Amino acid sequence: MTLSFQTVTLWLAAAVVLFSVSFLLKPRDGWLLLRIFIYLSVLFILLGPSISMRRTRTRDARLGVYVDRSRSMGVEERYMEAYKEVNRMKEAFGSAADLSIYGFDSEVWSMQKEELKTEPEGDRTDISAVFDEGVYDARVLISDGRDNWGESPLAHDRVKMTPVFTLGTGSRSPAPDLEISGLKVPGFAFRGREVEIGFKLLNKASDTGRTTALVRNDEKIVSRKPIELGGREKIPVSMSFVPEDTGLHSYTLEVEEIPGEVNLANNVRNFQIQVNRKKIRIIYVAGKPSWEYSFLRRLIKSDPHIDLVTFLILRNPENVTIVPENELSLIHFPAREMFTEKIYDFDLLIYDNFAYGNFFPENYLHHIKEFVAEGGGFIMTGGENSFLRGGYAKTPIGEILPVTFNENLSRWQVEEYKIEPAYSLSHPLLNIARDEDLSRQIWSEMPSLEGYDPGLEAKGSADVLMKKGGKTPIIAVKNYGEGRTMALNANTTWRWCMGLAGRGRGPHYYNRFWRETIRYMIRTGDVDRVQIFPARDRVNMGEYADINIRVLDEYLQPLDNALLEVRLKKPSGEKISVSTPELTDGDGWYETSVYAPDKGEYGIIVRASLDNRLIGENRESFRVSEADREMIRTSLNEGLLKEIASVSGGRYFSAGKMDYQKILERAKEKVPGEISRNITWSWWPFYIVLITALFTEWYLRRKRGLN
Amino acid sequence: MLRKILALTIIVIILPPVYLRAGQGDEFVFAQLKFQGNWDPYPGAFEQMYYYLTNTTSISMLPERRVVELNDKDLFYSPFLVFTGKGSYPEFSSDELESLRRYVEGGGIIFIDTCGCEAFEASVNRTLSGVFPEEDNGFSKIPDDSAVFRAFYLVDYVAGRKMNAPYLEGMERGGRIAVIKSKNDLVGIWPRDRLGNWEHELTPGRPDQRKEAVKLMLNIMIYSVSGTYKADPVHTPHIEEKLGR
């Protein structure tokens, strides 16, 4: 027989009613009624009037073990600790519990043994996802507690349903990390002159140790600087080195890792610097004195940034001499020295109507070819002693020039003609007005030239910038190796200078054409005069991106009084203006910052001008991404893990101190079972009621004299 | 020396004096300014200059003299302009003065030979003050070590048909000597008669006066197409050595 609690309650109620009624009825009737009650109570007791409950487990305890697979677990030895703990747990529980192993980051998945051994790679951590996966008697959560995605695990409606035993891995203090930020690089330097770069070293864990910054050019260390961290969060660092070779060089800035540092990607930045000589060095060889030579020499000599060495052939073997040699200012032409040895110290070689055959052997021309291949520039201008008539066919010069020679057509033809741009007006040699439409107009108004070789034909690899009659190349350029060559099929560009002066326009465009030509040929034209350096390659959403800008004048000298106009192109394509950059520490450096609220690629367009003249325009981009949540804060969040354990009825353990028995007991408690309840003798109210009833019945009999 | 000059003179006489070409190209042009007044006191000088220059140097030169006025468009394709004369001349118009200014600003070089004529020199000075009114002191002596005196020949002294001034004067514009002035009648040394004799006597008639004058005149023309070439450091030691310095 089983009785429910309600049955006992009814029984008590019945007792109270019978007692009450027994006093109200006639004595005999009341006594009788009481006696009936007593007999019934005795019978009730005899039949087992006690309650006992018994539960029977229907299965083993089930445990869900959840291992944090986000990247922050890769810091220190966290994941290794977690891995070992899972193995110990498997061993400890054995067959006493049914273990399911899961991995989680922003999602939860069942994890196989092999995967457990691999490095964690998750970009997010969502602990609340753990509570949605599976139904268990207890959960074991192994994590550093760096929850950075989704709702708070404490707000999850299932957090209290199952006891969660949490195991914290990692150190409570932030992981050591150094980051190179705000790198400032000049972008252009002179060979043999010290180059200074600057950056801020972010010491994210305020480490007090030391590190070393290195600058490498290829594998060679060109600068090394020890840095005392001293617990400072931002350490300004400047380093310097002296470039030894000209050309575009790639450098790597590295900061050596500090003990325990895991994120090494932000310890390295790459940059490039165009290294030139302090002064551009040009050799100009002219076959005879001429206006072309005179005007071009004068222009080049007037440029303080150029060292010019000229050799002018003033006399040919057929010329007569009317005075003794000692009354002539002529010197020996040092062809061997110049073209086999010293040429490599120069940036540009100009042959102006010069036939080499009277002065040196053909094998010297190999050095010129090599000079160009290594980055030098070579210009051959026209004249009766140039190109085919200069004997350059089938020589190394013929190989590197952008034109070939048609022997049947070749002759120097003195004839007036208009030049025709044959290439995009954006080309630096053609865009002489810094505006394509205006440049087109200026070229159309340029004074005519006189003299060309109709036998020149452009090579397929050449860019023909100017033509005559839609056919004959007048200006053609070509890359050869690291250098460039130009065929200028004319020798009267001085007419641009004088002709424009005659129209009251001065020599401005002649000067600009040749200056741009020189810059282009030696590739300093490749150096952007407006240089943009985002402080970081990647910016987190919602942050300000610092932009460093450097402006150089046409001689690549720092320009501190430029007017800058900055526009920002958002990932959506929308363009907005940005506050005017401010000059920082001089030396041509300006700085501004732009707000980056959206994820994606941002473009920065900077236009620099001076006195209403455009200096240059450039664009650069940087990526805005979601923050690297895993690496912003990496220290152990013990508080969260403790709180989860507390609200769920579980317990928090430090690594290596997990109490498996406690977990098992608690889990077993949660195992559902069959429950049986019985009324037992041990229920004392029965006895009180029964004794009271017997005493009452005895009392009534004595009082009323009943037997 | 005299034998060589004689040989050259024979060549000059035998060869046809001039020939015409379709274009100028990059050849040296001897341009002479024509104005109202005695602008051409030595019409035969050019031919001599032409043959001396082309036979002794590598310079290619148009064989004809180009006579230009200040309003000629050809002026601006003639970067070397000889401005000589005798006697005063009427003032140039403002347009002509502006044209002369543009010519110099564009890169032209003017060689002024006053022929030792003070009236002409006064007119020239007036013209130049109209062209360059901002110049406080337009002319200065060209130093002895200037490339003008070393352009091809090493000139011992500043000579001419006359010896009025032992120096040349120059006016610098844009870092170069844009105007060269001689008072010694340099052009006057050149003319010959049909028999090859010098037309004009020299004063005072030093033995090497003509030779030095020839060297100087040729140097001035060569300077206009070679610029400061001979002032480059690569030449200086050699030249100083030859000069015995």
Coordinates of C-alpha atoms in Angstrom, one line a residue, chain A residues 287-295 297-298 301 308-316 318-331 352 384 414 447-448 450-451 491-492 494-495 497-499 501-504 507, chain B residues 1 4 8 21-29 52 54-60 75-77 79-80 102-103 105-108 150-154 176 211-212 214-215 222 224-226 228-230 232 234-235 238-239 242:
Chain A
G287 CA 79.7 65.0 -81.2
K288 CA 80.0 68.8 -81.9
P289 CA 79.1 72.1 -80.4
S290 CA 75.5 72.9 -81.2
W291 CA 72.5 74.7 -80.0
E292 CA 71.0 71.5 -78.7
Y293 CA 74.0 70.9 -76.6
S294 CA 74.3 74.5 -75.5
F295 CA 70.7 74.8 -74.4
R297 CA 73.9 71.8 -71.0
R298 CA 72.8 75.2 -69.7
K301 CA 74.1 73.0 -65.2
L308 CA 77.2 67.2 -65.0
V309 CA 80.3 66.0 -66.8
T310 CA 80.3 66.8 -70.5
F311 CA 82.6 65.9 -73.3
L312 CA 82.2 68.0 -76.4
I313 CA 84.1 67.0 -79.5
L314 CA 85.4 70.4 -80.6
R315 CA 87.6 69.2 -83.4
N316 CA 87.6 66.3 -85.8
E318 CA 89.8 66.5 -90.8
N319 CA 89.9 69.9 -89.2
V320 CA 93.0 72.1 -89.7
T321 CA 94.9 73.8 -87.0
I322 CA 95.9 77.4 -87.4
V323 CA 97.7 77.8 -84.1
P324 CA 100.1 75.7 -82.1
E325 CA 98.6 73.0 -79.9
N326 CA 99.5 74.9 -76.8
E327 CA 97.2 77.7 -77.8
L328 CA 94.3 75.3 -77.9
S329 CA 92.2 74.5 -74.9
L330 CA 91.5 70.9 -76.1
I331 CA 92.1 68.0 -73.9
D352 CA 74.2 63.8 -78.6
E384 CA 73.8 63.0 -88.8
V414 CA 66.5 68.5 -92.2
P447 CA 57.3 75.3 -82.1
S448 CA 58.2 72.9 -84.9
E450 CA 63.8 70.5 -87.7
G451 CA 65.6 67.3 -88.6
N491 CA 68.3 67.6 -82.2
T492 CA 66.4 70.8 -82.2
W494 CA 66.1 74.1 -78.3
R495 CA 63.6 75.5 -80.7
C497 CA 62.8 77.1 -75.8
M498 CA 63.5 80.0 -78.1
G499 CA 60.2 79.6 -80.1
A501 CA 60.1 82.7 -75.7
G502 CA 59.4 84.5 -79.0
R503 CA 55.7 84.2 -78.2
G504 CA 56.2 85.6 -74.8
P507 CA 61.4 78.6 -71.7
Chain B
M1 CA 101.1 80.2 -88.4
K4 CA 98.4 78.1 -92.3
L8 CA 93.1 78.5 -95.3
R21 CA 69.9 74.5 -97.6
A22 CA 66.3 73.6 -97.1
G23 CA 66.5 74.0 -93.3
Q24 CA 68.7 75.1 -90.5
G25 CA 68.5 72.0 -88.4
D26 CA 70.9 72.2 -85.5
E27 CA 73.5 74.1 -87.4
F28 CA 75.2 77.2 -86.2
V29 CA 73.6 80.3 -87.7
Y52 CA 87.6 79.6 -90.4
T54 CA 84.0 75.2 -90.1
N55 CA 87.5 74.3 -91.1
T56 CA 89.1 74.5 -87.8
T57 CA 86.4 73.1 -85.5
S58 CA 83.7 70.4 -85.6
I59 CA 81.0 73.0 -85.7
S60 CA 78.5 72.7 -88.5
L75 CA 65.2 85.9 -84.8
F76 CA 64.1 83.3 -82.3
Y77 CA 65.7 80.5 -84.3
P79 CA 70.4 82.0 -80.9
F80 CA 73.6 83.9 -81.8
R102 CA 62.4 87.8 -75.0
Y103 CA 65.3 86.8 -77.2
E105 CA 65.3 85.4 -71.8
G106 CA 64.8 82.5 -74.3
G107 CA 68.4 81.7 -74.4
G108 CA 69.8 83.9 -77.2
R150 CA 89.1 79.3 -73.5
A151 CA 86.2 78.0 -75.5
F152 CA 88.6 76.6 -78.2
Y153 CA 91.6 78.8 -78.3
L154 CA 93.6 80.1 -75.4
R176 CA 75.1 83.0 -68.1
K211 CA 95.7 86.1 -84.7
E212 CA 94.5 86.9 -81.2
V214 CA 90.7 85.8 -84.8
K215 CA 91.0 83.4 -81.9
I222 CA 82.1 78.7 -80.1
S224 CA 77.6 80.5 -77.9
V225 CA 77.2 76.8 -78.7
S226 CA 79.4 75.3 -76.0
T228 CA 80.8 77.2 -70.0
Y229 CA 82.2 73.8 -71.1
K230 CA 85.8 74.9 -70.8
D232 CA 84.3 72.6 -66.2
V234 CA 87.9 68.5 -65.9
H235 CA 89.5 71.1 -68.1
H238 CA 95.1 71.2 -68.3
I239 CA 94.4 74.7 -69.3
K242 CA 99.2 75.2 -70.8

